[in-house]
Amino acid sequence: MNLLIRKNIIVDKILLLLYSMCILFVTSTTMNRVTLYVLIPVMTVITLMRNYKVFFTNKYIYLYLFLLLWMFITTISAEDVTHSLRQMIRMVSCYVISVISFYIASRNRNYIWLYILMIICFILLLGSAYGSDGLVIAQDVNDREQFDNINANAFGYFLFYMSFAVIMLISIYKEGQVLFGIIAAILLIILSVYIALITASRQVLLIQIPFILLILFLIYFKSNSKNTILFIALFVIMLLYGLPIFNEYYSNSFLAERTETSITEDSRFFLIRKGLEEGVKHPILGLGPNNFVLKYDAYTHCSYTELFACSGIFALFLYLAIIYHFLKKNIYFYRKTKDKVIMLFIIFGVIFSFYNFFYVFVGNLWLMAFFYIIL
């Protein structure tokens, strides 16, 4: 029995090592092919050998599997079936790496190492962008293209995952150390402001920073009236000293221009509206996976409308069911335990569901994989 346990531990470590290699290759187009065509298949075989049931028995996994199968069925409605099938290959990769992520996170406190890998992934993406053109504050739409390996908006979502990973690691190893948590939160806010400026991302400015402040308040200050006063004082000080500096860079940036643009004038609003219209016209099968982009030369920029437009109402329902069960589970455990760490997961789930209005997470390899780590 001891020999079997040792063997299983070694296999799990090999799996974690291969997964770490995938993260290290994230900024290289060539090595990403190695990830897709070599490492992911090898990890899939290992995971199946270790516990094949994980692909079918967990609620989050089988809902994702049903979503995948339904999307495959809806390819019959596609005007361009070949284009849909290419999308399905990407979706299968997303599903498999998500299941592998979920399995690794459930083994021997590996989730701690996976949180570290989230941070490493963000640092690598940041370094890659810096190596391309330098991380300059975006002055026009062309400056948003400085991120060769990643969409500028998606960069903000990796920042979101990285921030959650940092907060979780602090809650695990520095629980109760208020000063350490405050310093980390301030550094994350400064980084978030900088990322918002260089990517001209309104979501980072309007969601990421309140997300960090909310967690800071709930974890360190809510339970004590003196701490609440301290939090308010710190917040006021940050505004007094930070706003003039921020405004100096913000006023002439592309972010300011985008923020002043009416939502009805934003191309994203048009695409989301068209996604809804196409979903209403084709409520059962949709246009077929990835066929919205063929008709409008762009994605809907929203997970919900993309699924509705391309694969119908049932696909949208399955994706919402995954998010719903995640929130339901954590709300149940929080009511039962009043554990502040569980509150972190609830806040994460709410923000994640909101972010899906602004980007198509469901077809992104690592955005879905990281979500399944946190599940």
mmCIF file of C-alpha atoms in Angstrom:
data_model
loop_
_atom_site.group_PDB
_atom_site.id
_atom_site.type_symbol
_atom_site.label_atom_id
_atom_site.label_comp_id
_atom_site.label_asym_id
_atom_site.label_seq_id
_atom_site.Cartn_x
_atom_site.Cartn_y
_atom_site.Cartn_z
ATOM 1 C CA MET A 1 0.000 0.000 0.000
ATOM 2 C CA ASN A 2 2.843 2.407 0.869
ATOM 3 C CA LEU A 3 4.440 1.649 -2.493
ATOM 4 C CA LEU A 4 1.160 2.471 -4.262
ATOM 5 C CA ILE A 5 0.800 5.746 -2.356
ATOM 6 C CA ARG A 6 4.380 6.735 -3.265
ATOM 7 C CA LYS A 7 3.721 5.853 -6.889
ATOM 8 C CA ASN A 8 0.575 8.005 -6.939
ATOM 9 C CA ILE A 9 2.436 10.932 -5.352
ATOM 10 C CA ILE A 10 5.169 10.679 -8.002
ATOM 11 C CA VAL A 11 2.602 10.586 -10.817
ATOM 12 C CA ASP A 12 0.831 13.630 -9.360
ATOM 13 C CA LYS A 13 4.153 15.504 -9.190
ATOM 14 C CA ILE A 14 4.879 14.637 -12.824
ATOM 15 C CA LEU A 15 1.433 15.955 -13.763
ATOM 16 C CA LEU A 16 2.066 19.176 -11.853
ATOM 17 C CA LEU A 17 5.488 19.525 -13.528
ATOM 18 C CA LEU A 18 3.954 19.171 -17.001
ATOM 19 C CA TYR A 19 1.279 21.701 -16.092
ATOM 20 C CA SER A 20 3.972 24.122 -14.893
ATOM 21 C CA MET A 21 5.734 23.722 -18.249
ATOM 22 C CA CYS A 22 2.492 24.713 -20.014
ATOM 23 C CA ILE A 23 2.413 27.957 -18.008
ATOM 24 C CA LEU A 24 6.073 28.661 -18.738
ATOM 25 C CA PHE A 25 5.354 28.284 -22.477
ATOM 26 C CA VAL A 26 2.371 30.655 -22.421
ATOM 27 C CA THR A 27 4.164 33.578 -24.112
ATOM 28 C CA SER A 28 5.706 31.553 -26.942
ATOM 29 C CA THR A 29 3.630 30.817 -30.057
ATOM 30 C CA THR A 30 5.883 27.898 -30.968
ATOM 31 C CA MET A 31 5.912 26.374 -27.499
ATOM 32 C CA ASN A 32 2.153 26.860 -27.203
ATOM 33 C CA ARG A 33 1.862 24.308 -30.001
ATOM 34 C CA VAL A 34 3.886 21.949 -27.826
ATOM 35 C CA THR A 35 1.387 22.588 -25.041
ATOM 36 C CA LEU A 36 -1.611 21.900 -27.283
ATOM 37 C CA TYR A 37 -0.329 18.898 -29.207
ATOM 38 C CA VAL A 38 2.050 17.240 -26.732
ATOM 39 C CA LEU A 39 1.689 18.303 -23.096
ATOM 40 C CA ILE A 40 -2.114 18.475 -22.886
ATOM 41 C CA PRO A 41 -2.602 15.031 -24.503
ATOM 42 C CA VAL A 42 0.038 13.520 -22.181
ATOM 43 C CA MET A 43 -1.594 15.127 -19.124
ATOM 44 C CA THR A 44 -4.983 13.881 -20.299
ATOM 45 C CA VAL A 45 -3.720 10.294 -20.449
ATOM 46 C CA ILE A 46 -2.139 10.586 -16.990
ATOM 47 C CA THR A 47 -5.318 12.086 -15.508
ATOM 48 C CA LEU A 48 -7.447 9.344 -17.071
ATOM 49 C CA MET A 49 -5.108 6.703 -15.646
ATOM 50 C CA ARG A 50 -5.170 8.297 -12.203
ATOM 51 C CA ASN A 51 -8.916 8.923 -12.007
ATOM 52 C CA TYR A 52 -10.967 8.663 -15.206
ATOM 53 C CA LYS A 53 -14.171 9.386 -13.237
ATOM 54 C CA VAL A 54 -13.172 13.012 -12.782
ATOM 55 C CA PHE A 55 -14.120 13.603 -16.437
ATOM 56 C CA PHE A 56 -17.707 12.530 -15.859
ATOM 57 C CA THR A 57 -18.781 12.584 -12.199
ATOM 58 C CA ASN A 58 -18.152 16.088 -10.836
ATOM 59 C CA LYS A 59 -21.052 18.528 -11.343
ATOM 60 C CA TYR A 60 -18.854 21.305 -12.778
ATOM 61 C CA ILE A 61 -17.142 18.873 -15.124
ATOM 62 C CA TYR A 62 -20.219 17.149 -16.519
ATOM 63 C CA LEU A 63 -22.024 20.474 -17.016
ATOM 64 C CA TYR A 64 -19.014 21.599 -19.044
ATOM 65 C CA LEU A 65 -19.077 18.264 -20.925
ATOM 66 C CA PHE A 66 -22.784 18.682 -21.717
ATOM 67 C CA LEU A 67 -22.028 22.216 -22.955
ATOM 68 C CA LEU A 68 -19.293 20.833 -25.193
ATOM 69 C CA LEU A 69 -21.545 18.074 -26.582
ATOM 70 C CA TRP A 70 -24.412 20.491 -27.224
ATOM 71 C CA MET A 71 -22.102 22.909 -29.028
ATOM 72 C CA PHE A 72 -20.925 20.015 -31.198
ATOM 73 C CA ILE A 73 -24.569 19.213 -32.048
ATOM 74 C CA THR A 74 -25.183 22.842 -33.040
ATOM 75 C CA THR A 75 -22.484 22.650 -35.718
ATOM 76 C CA ILE A 76 -25.232 21.205 -37.955
ATOM 77 C CA SER A 77 -26.789 24.667 -38.105
ATOM 78 C CA ALA A 78 -23.532 26.374 -39.089
ATOM 79 C CA GLU A 79 -23.220 28.097 -42.435
ATOM 80 C CA ASP A 80 -19.515 27.248 -42.322
ATOM 81 C CA VAL A 81 -19.239 23.822 -40.672
ATOM 82 C CA THR A 82 -15.469 23.692 -41.085
ATOM 83 C CA HIS A 83 -15.106 26.942 -39.140
ATOM 84 C CA SER A 84 -17.360 25.560 -36.406
ATOM 85 C CA LEU A 85 -15.377 22.334 -36.160
ATOM 86 C CA ARG A 86 -12.144 24.312 -35.739
ATOM 87 C CA GLN A 87 -13.799 26.122 -32.849
ATOM 88 C CA MET A 88 -14.856 22.775 -31.376
ATOM 89 C CA ILE A 89 -11.228 21.616 -31.408
ATOM 90 C CA ARG A 90 -10.364 24.711 -29.354
ATOM 91 C CA MET A 91 -13.320 24.020 -27.057
ATOM 92 C CA VAL A 92 -12.179 20.425 -26.489
ATOM 93 C CA SER A 93 -8.723 21.761 -25.533
ATOM 94 C CA CYS A 94 -10.362 24.212 -23.107
ATOM 95 C CA TYR A 95 -12.459 21.436 -21.591
ATOM 96 C CA VAL A 96 -9.549 19.030 -21.183
ATOM 97 C CA ILE A 97 -7.147 21.556 -19.614
ATOM 98 C CA SER A 98 -9.973 22.720 -17.301
ATOM 99 C CA VAL A 99 -10.564 19.144 -16.112
ATOM 100 C CA ILE A 100 -6.829 18.621 -15.630
ATOM 101 C CA SER A 101 -6.637 21.911 -13.680
ATOM 102 C CA PHE A 102 -9.564 20.844 -11.520
ATOM 103 C CA TYR A 103 -7.996 17.446 -10.830
ATOM 104 C CA ILE A 104 -4.522 18.809 -9.982
ATOM 105 C CA ALA A 105 -6.028 21.420 -7.647
ATOM 106 C CA SER A 106 -7.825 18.659 -5.716
ATOM 107 C CA ARG A 107 -4.637 16.685 -5.019
ATOM 108 C CA ASN A 108 -2.349 17.127 -1.978
ATOM 109 C CA ARG A 109 -2.782 20.912 -1.540
ATOM 110 C CA ASN A 110 -1.569 21.430 -5.110
ATOM 111 C CA TYR A 111 -3.929 24.401 -5.364
ATOM 112 C CA ILE A 112 -1.264 26.425 -3.528
ATOM 113 C CA TRP A 113 1.259 25.771 -6.287
ATOM 114 C CA LEU A 114 -1.417 26.479 -8.899
ATOM 115 C CA TYR A 115 -2.088 29.881 -7.304
ATOM 116 C CA ILE A 116 1.631 30.571 -7.615
ATOM 117 C CA LEU A 117 1.478 29.519 -11.284
ATOM 118 C CA MET A 118 -1.338 32.039 -11.862
ATOM 119 C CA ILE A 119 0.977 34.754 -10.567
ATOM 120 C CA ILE A 120 3.881 33.459 -12.685
ATOM 121 C CA CYS A 121 1.626 33.400 -15.763
ATOM 122 C CA PHE A 122 0.721 37.055 -15.299
ATOM 123 C CA ILE A 123 4.370 38.041 -14.745
ATOM 124 C CA LEU A 124 5.385 36.212 -17.930
ATOM 125 C CA LEU A 125 2.666 37.949 -19.952
ATOM 126 C CA LEU A 126 3.691 41.310 -18.491
ATOM 127 C CA GLY A 127 7.344 40.609 -19.287
ATOM 128 C CA SER A 128 6.476 39.572 -22.826
ATOM 129 C CA ALA A 129 4.553 42.794 -23.427
ATOM 130 C CA TYR A 130 7.443 44.806 -21.996
ATOM 131 C CA GLY A 131 9.886 42.986 -24.265
ATOM 132 C CA SER A 132 7.820 43.861 -27.346
ATOM 133 C CA ASP A 133 7.425 47.637 -27.140
ATOM 134 C CA GLY A 134 7.751 48.570 -23.511
ATOM 135 C CA LEU A 135 4.694 49.026 -21.354
ATOM 136 C CA VAL A 136 3.641 52.489 -22.483
ATOM 137 C CA ILE A 137 0.420 54.201 -21.461
ATOM 138 C CA ALA A 138 -2.035 53.778 -24.332
ATOM 139 C CA GLN A 139 -2.596 57.048 -26.217
ATOM 140 C CA ASP A 140 -4.669 55.603 -29.077
ATOM 141 C CA VAL A 141 -6.146 52.327 -30.304
ATOM 142 C CA ASN A 142 -2.826 51.238 -31.848
ATOM 143 C CA ASP A 143 -1.126 51.297 -28.445
ATOM 144 C CA ARG A 144 -3.555 48.593 -27.278
ATOM 145 C CA GLU A 145 -1.910 46.226 -29.786
ATOM 146 C CA GLN A 146 1.392 46.185 -27.874
ATOM 147 C CA PHE A 147 0.434 42.855 -26.303
ATOM 148 C CA ASP A 148 1.571 40.408 -28.975
ATOM 149 C CA ASN A 149 0.558 37.246 -27.143
ATOM 150 C CA ILE A 150 -2.719 38.345 -25.594
ATOM 151 C CA ASN A 151 -5.748 40.546 -26.166
ATOM 152 C CA ALA A 152 -5.493 43.783 -24.162
ATOM 153 C CA ASN A 153 -8.809 43.132 -22.423
ATOM 154 C CA ALA A 154 -7.865 39.536 -21.580
ATOM 155 C CA PHE A 155 -4.702 40.896 -19.952
ATOM 156 C CA GLY A 156 -6.926 42.581 -17.368
ATOM 157 C CA TYR A 157 -8.678 39.285 -16.633
ATOM 158 C CA PHE A 158 -5.364 37.552 -16.001
ATOM 159 C CA LEU A 159 -4.666 40.410 -13.583
ATOM 160 C CA PHE A 160 -7.955 39.535 -11.872
ATOM 161 C CA TYR A 161 -6.900 35.889 -11.459
ATOM 162 C CA MET A 162 -3.442 36.918 -10.270
ATOM 163 C CA SER A 163 -4.921 39.284 -7.683
ATOM 164 C CA PHE A 164 -7.207 36.548 -6.364
ATOM 165 C CA ALA A 165 -4.251 34.150 -6.168
ATOM 166 C CA VAL A 166 -2.188 36.685 -4.188
ATOM 167 C CA ILE A 167 -5.085 37.325 -1.801
ATOM 168 C CA MET A 168 -5.659 33.584 -1.295
ATOM 169 C CA LEU A 169 -1.977 32.925 -0.579
ATOM 170 C CA ILE A 170 -1.965 35.759 1.967
ATOM 171 C CA SER A 171 -5.096 34.361 3.610
ATOM 172 C CA ILE A 172 -3.383 30.957 3.865
ATOM 173 C CA TYR A 173 0.065 31.993 5.066
ATOM 174 C CA LYS A 174 -0.394 35.461 6.594
ATOM 175 C CA GLU A 175 -3.797 35.121 8.225
ATOM 176 C CA GLY A 176 -4.419 37.859 10.787
ATOM 177 C CA GLN A 177 -1.445 39.970 9.710
ATOM 178 C CA VAL A 178 -3.329 43.138 8.851
ATOM 179 C CA LEU A 179 -0.300 45.252 7.852
ATOM 180 C CA PHE A 180 0.905 42.606 5.390
ATOM 181 C CA GLY A 181 -2.557 42.404 3.817
ATOM 182 C CA ILE A 182 -2.851 46.196 3.532
ATOM 183 C CA ILE A 183 0.554 46.509 1.838
ATOM 184 C CA ALA A 184 -0.322 43.748 -0.629
ATOM 185 C CA ALA A 185 -3.692 45.369 -1.397
ATOM 186 C CA ILE A 186 -2.094 48.792 -2.010
ATOM 187 C CA LEU A 187 0.489 47.265 -4.357
ATOM 188 C CA LEU A 188 -2.273 45.413 -6.250
ATOM 189 C CA ILE A 189 -4.269 48.645 -6.587
ATOM 190 C CA ILE A 190 -1.234 50.524 -7.953
ATOM 191 C CA LEU A 191 -0.565 47.677 -10.410
ATOM 192 C CA SER A 192 -4.236 47.624 -11.431
ATOM 193 C CA VAL A 193 -4.247 51.363 -12.149
ATOM 194 C CA TYR A 194 -1.102 50.958 -14.265
ATOM 195 C CA ILE A 195 -2.573 48.022 -16.198
ATOM 196 C CA ALA A 196 -5.785 50.001 -16.776
ATOM 197 C CA LEU A 197 -3.733 52.838 -18.295
ATOM 198 C CA ILE A 198 -1.529 50.712 -20.556
ATOM 199 C CA THR A 199 -4.429 48.570 -21.801
ATOM 200 C CA ALA A 200 -7.030 51.373 -21.806
ATOM 201 C CA SER A 201 -9.293 48.901 -20.037
ATOM 202 C CA ARG A 202 -12.279 50.446 -18.289
ATOM 203 C CA GLN A 203 -13.185 47.151 -16.599
ATOM 204 C CA VAL A 204 -9.881 47.055 -14.731
ATOM 205 C CA LEU A 205 -10.449 50.566 -13.413
ATOM 206 C CA LEU A 206 -14.127 50.135 -12.519
ATOM 207 C CA ILE A 207 -14.185 46.510 -11.302
ATOM 208 C CA GLN A 208 -10.711 45.316 -10.338
ATOM 209 C CA ILE A 209 -9.928 48.130 -7.892
ATOM 210 C CA PRO A 210 -13.319 47.972 -6.070
ATOM 211 C CA PHE A 211 -12.827 44.184 -5.958
ATOM 212 C CA ILE A 212 -9.544 44.585 -4.055
ATOM 213 C CA LEU A 213 -10.947 47.279 -1.741
ATOM 214 C CA LEU A 214 -13.997 45.154 -0.948
ATOM 215 C CA ILE A 215 -11.880 42.146 -0.041
ATOM 216 C CA LEU A 216 -9.545 44.313 2.038
ATOM 217 C CA PHE A 217 -12.516 45.667 3.979
ATOM 218 C CA LEU A 218 -14.292 42.325 4.505
ATOM 219 C CA ILE A 219 -11.193 40.371 5.534
ATOM 220 C CA TYR A 220 -9.377 42.888 7.723
ATOM 221 C CA PHE A 221 -11.730 45.674 8.789
ATOM 222 C CA LYS A 222 -15.411 44.739 8.858
ATOM 223 C CA SER A 223 -15.407 42.882 12.188
ATOM 224 C CA ASN A 224 -13.985 45.766 14.204
ATOM 225 C CA SER A 225 -15.284 49.343 14.429
ATOM 226 C CA LYS A 226 -11.767 50.728 15.038
ATOM 227 C CA ASN A 227 -10.541 48.848 11.983
ATOM 228 C CA THR A 228 -13.446 50.264 9.967
ATOM 229 C CA ILE A 229 -12.365 53.787 10.880
ATOM 230 C CA LEU A 230 -8.776 52.868 9.941
ATOM 231 C CA PHE A 231 -9.983 51.540 6.563
ATOM 232 C CA ILE A 232 -11.893 54.764 5.828
ATOM 233 C CA ALA A 233 -8.845 56.838 6.830
ATOM 234 C CA LEU A 234 -6.556 54.783 4.585
ATOM 235 C CA PHE A 235 -9.008 55.051 1.706
ATOM 236 C CA VAL A 236 -9.215 58.847 2.056
ATOM 237 C CA ILE A 237 -5.405 59.127 2.218
ATOM 238 C CA MET A 238 -5.058 56.987 -0.921
ATOM 239 C CA LEU A 239 -7.524 59.241 -2.735
ATOM 240 C CA LEU A 240 -5.855 62.473 -1.611
ATOM 241 C CA TYR A 241 -2.359 61.368 -2.620
ATOM 242 C CA GLY A 242 -3.221 59.025 -5.475
ATOM 243 C CA LEU A 243 -5.829 60.920 -7.494
ATOM 244 C CA PRO A 244 -3.580 63.881 -8.535
ATOM 245 C CA ILE A 245 -0.869 61.472 -9.708
ATOM 246 C CA PHE A 246 -3.400 59.280 -11.503
ATOM 247 C CA ASN A 247 -5.103 62.255 -13.163
ATOM 248 C CA GLU A 248 -1.768 63.458 -14.533
ATOM 249 C CA TYR A 249 -1.420 60.269 -16.591
ATOM 250 C CA TYR A 250 -5.128 59.601 -17.129
ATOM 251 C CA SER A 251 -6.191 62.958 -18.596
ATOM 252 C CA ASN A 252 -4.306 62.512 -21.900
ATOM 253 C CA SER A 253 -4.665 58.746 -22.175
ATOM 254 C CA PHE A 254 -6.760 56.585 -24.476
ATOM 255 C CA LEU A 255 -8.447 55.230 -21.343
ATOM 256 C CA ALA A 256 -9.905 58.692 -20.686
ATOM 257 C CA GLU A 257 -11.170 58.865 -24.249
ATOM 258 C CA ARG A 258 -12.782 55.426 -23.985
ATOM 259 C CA THR A 259 -14.321 56.220 -20.600
ATOM 260 C CA GLU A 260 -15.969 59.348 -22.007
ATOM 261 C CA THR A 261 -17.485 57.366 -24.887
ATOM 262 C CA SER A 262 -21.177 56.574 -24.437
ATOM 263 C CA ILE A 263 -21.937 52.876 -24.006
ATOM 264 C CA THR A 264 -24.327 53.043 -26.972
ATOM 265 C CA GLU A 265 -21.451 54.281 -29.165
ATOM 266 C CA ASP A 266 -19.157 51.448 -28.114
ATOM 267 C CA SER A 267 -18.750 48.703 -30.728
ATOM 268 C CA ARG A 268 -19.136 46.146 -27.923
ATOM 269 C CA PHE A 269 -22.681 47.351 -27.248
ATOM 270 C CA PHE A 270 -23.542 46.889 -30.934
ATOM 271 C CA LEU A 271 -22.073 43.364 -31.001
ATOM 272 C CA ILE A 272 -23.850 42.303 -27.798
ATOM 273 C CA ARG A 273 -27.138 43.602 -29.198
ATOM 274 C CA LYS A 274 -26.568 41.718 -32.445
ATOM 275 C CA GLY A 275 -25.695 38.596 -30.444
ATOM 276 C CA LEU A 276 -29.026 38.822 -28.635
ATOM 277 C CA GLU A 277 -30.874 39.372 -31.899
ATOM 278 C CA GLU A 278 -29.244 36.346 -33.530
ATOM 279 C CA GLY A 279 -29.991 34.235 -30.453
ATOM 280 C CA VAL A 280 -33.667 35.229 -30.593
ATOM 281 C CA LYS A 281 -33.774 34.392 -34.322
ATOM 282 C CA HIS A 282 -32.088 31.013 -33.762
ATOM 283 C CA PRO A 283 -32.949 30.112 -30.146
ATOM 284 C CA ILE A 284 -32.332 26.349 -30.301
ATOM 285 C CA LEU A 285 -29.202 25.759 -32.381
ATOM 286 C CA GLY A 286 -27.895 29.282 -32.917
ATOM 287 C CA LEU A 287 -25.730 30.233 -35.885
ATOM 288 C CA GLY A 288 -23.270 27.434 -35.139
ATOM 289 C CA PRO A 289 -20.067 27.650 -33.047
ATOM 290 C CA ASN A 290 -17.887 30.586 -34.053
ATOM 291 C CA ASN A 291 -20.173 31.572 -36.941
ATOM 292 C CA PHE A 292 -21.183 34.920 -35.418
ATOM 293 C CA VAL A 293 -17.675 36.191 -36.146
ATOM 294 C CA LEU A 294 -18.066 35.232 -39.810
ATOM 295 C CA LYS A 295 -21.212 37.330 -40.121
ATOM 296 C CA TYR A 296 -20.082 40.391 -38.138
ATOM 297 C CA ASP A 297 -16.283 40.106 -38.358
ATOM 298 C CA ALA A 298 -16.004 40.136 -34.556
ATOM 299 C CA TYR A 299 -17.036 38.186 -31.472
ATOM 300 C CA THR A 300 -19.851 39.500 -29.301
ATOM 301 C CA HIS A 301 -17.329 40.320 -26.533
ATOM 302 C CA CYS A 302 -19.649 38.590 -24.037
ATOM 303 C CA SER A 303 -19.659 34.919 -23.019
ATOM 304 C CA TYR A 304 -23.430 34.886 -22.594
ATOM 305 C CA THR A 305 -24.398 36.429 -25.922
ATOM 306 C CA GLU A 306 -21.684 34.482 -27.771
ATOM 307 C CA LEU A 307 -23.102 31.176 -26.536
ATOM 308 C CA PHE A 308 -26.709 32.302 -27.125
ATOM 309 C CA ALA A 309 -26.002 33.531 -30.662
ATOM 310 C CA CYS A 310 -23.824 30.594 -31.717
ATOM 311 C CA SER A 311 -25.338 27.592 -29.886
ATOM 312 C CA GLY A 312 -28.723 28.661 -28.588
ATOM 313 C CA ILE A 313 -30.448 28.981 -25.241
ATOM 314 C CA PHE A 314 -29.454 25.535 -23.953
ATOM 315 C CA ALA A 315 -25.728 26.339 -24.259
ATOM 316 C CA LEU A 316 -26.287 29.587 -22.359
ATOM 317 C CA PHE A 317 -28.225 27.724 -19.663
ATOM 318 C CA LEU A 318 -25.424 25.165 -19.157
ATOM 319 C CA TYR A 319 -22.757 27.853 -18.792
ATOM 320 C CA LEU A 320 -24.890 29.826 -16.351
ATOM 321 C CA ALA A 321 -25.513 26.592 -14.413
ATOM 322 C CA ILE A 322 -21.760 26.186 -13.819
ATOM 323 C CA ILE A 323 -21.494 29.694 -12.360
ATOM 324 C CA TYR A 324 -24.742 29.287 -10.402
ATOM 325 C CA HIS A 325 -23.639 26.048 -8.708
ATOM 326 C CA PHE A 326 -20.277 27.609 -7.808
ATOM 327 C CA LEU A 327 -21.989 30.542 -6.102
ATOM 328 C CA LYS A 328 -24.674 28.365 -4.514
ATOM 329 C CA LYS A 329 -22.088 26.003 -2.987
ATOM 330 C CA ASN A 330 -19.992 28.787 -1.491
ATOM 331 C CA ILE A 331 -22.974 30.761 -0.189
ATOM 332 C CA TYR A 332 -24.202 27.590 1.528
ATOM 333 C CA PHE A 333 -20.825 26.951 3.190
ATOM 334 C CA TYR A 334 -20.445 30.595 4.199
ATOM 335 C CA ARG A 335 -23.829 30.600 5.922
ATOM 336 C CA LYS A 336 -22.817 27.434 7.712
ATOM 337 C CA THR A 337 -19.292 28.424 8.764
ATOM 338 C CA LYS A 338 -19.031 32.261 8.446
ATOM 339 C CA ASP A 339 -15.523 31.615 7.129
ATOM 340 C CA LYS A 340 -14.039 34.775 5.582
ATOM 341 C CA VAL A 341 -12.035 32.745 3.071
ATOM 342 C CA ILE A 342 -15.268 31.341 1.628
ATOM 343 C CA MET A 343 -16.478 34.932 1.272
ATOM 344 C CA LEU A 344 -13.473 35.473 -1.031
ATOM 345 C CA PHE A 345 -14.796 32.752 -3.334
ATOM 346 C CA ILE A 346 -18.281 34.305 -3.342
ATOM 347 C CA ILE A 347 -16.857 37.699 -4.301
ATOM 348 C CA PHE A 348 -14.713 36.032 -6.963
ATOM 349 C CA GLY A 349 -17.782 34.264 -8.400
ATOM 350 C CA VAL A 350 -19.806 37.489 -8.577
ATOM 351 C CA ILE A 351 -16.966 39.389 -10.276
ATOM 352 C CA PHE A 352 -16.288 36.470 -12.639
ATOM 353 C CA SER A 353 -19.936 36.329 -13.695
ATOM 354 C CA PHE A 354 -19.882 40.096 -14.254
ATOM 355 C CA TYR A 355 -16.619 40.014 -16.255
ATOM 356 C CA ASN A 356 -18.238 37.495 -18.615
ATOM 357 C CA PHE A 357 -20.413 40.348 -19.887
ATOM 358 C CA PHE A 358 -17.263 41.964 -21.319
ATOM 359 C CA TYR A 359 -15.265 39.064 -22.760
ATOM 360 C CA VAL A 360 -15.737 35.550 -24.161
ATOM 361 C CA PHE A 361 -14.135 33.471 -21.399
ATOM 362 C CA VAL A 362 -15.640 30.189 -22.534
ATOM 363 C CA GLY A 363 -13.312 29.766 -25.531
ATOM 364 C CA ASN A 364 -10.101 30.944 -23.856
ATOM 365 C CA LEU A 365 -7.764 28.119 -22.817
ATOM 366 C CA TRP A 366 -6.257 29.601 -19.651
ATOM 367 C CA LEU A 367 -9.120 31.831 -18.519
ATOM 368 C CA MET A 368 -11.298 28.716 -18.254
ATOM 369 C CA ALA A 369 -8.499 26.560 -16.827
ATOM 370 C CA PHE A 370 -7.829 29.057 -14.021
ATOM 371 C CA PHE A 371 -11.553 29.250 -13.279
ATOM 372 C CA TYR A 372 -11.594 25.487 -12.772
ATOM 373 C CA ILE A 373 -8.629 25.713 -10.403
ATOM 374 C CA ILE A 374 -10.681 28.022 -8.197
ATOM 375 C CA LEU A 375 -13.801 25.844 -8.435
#
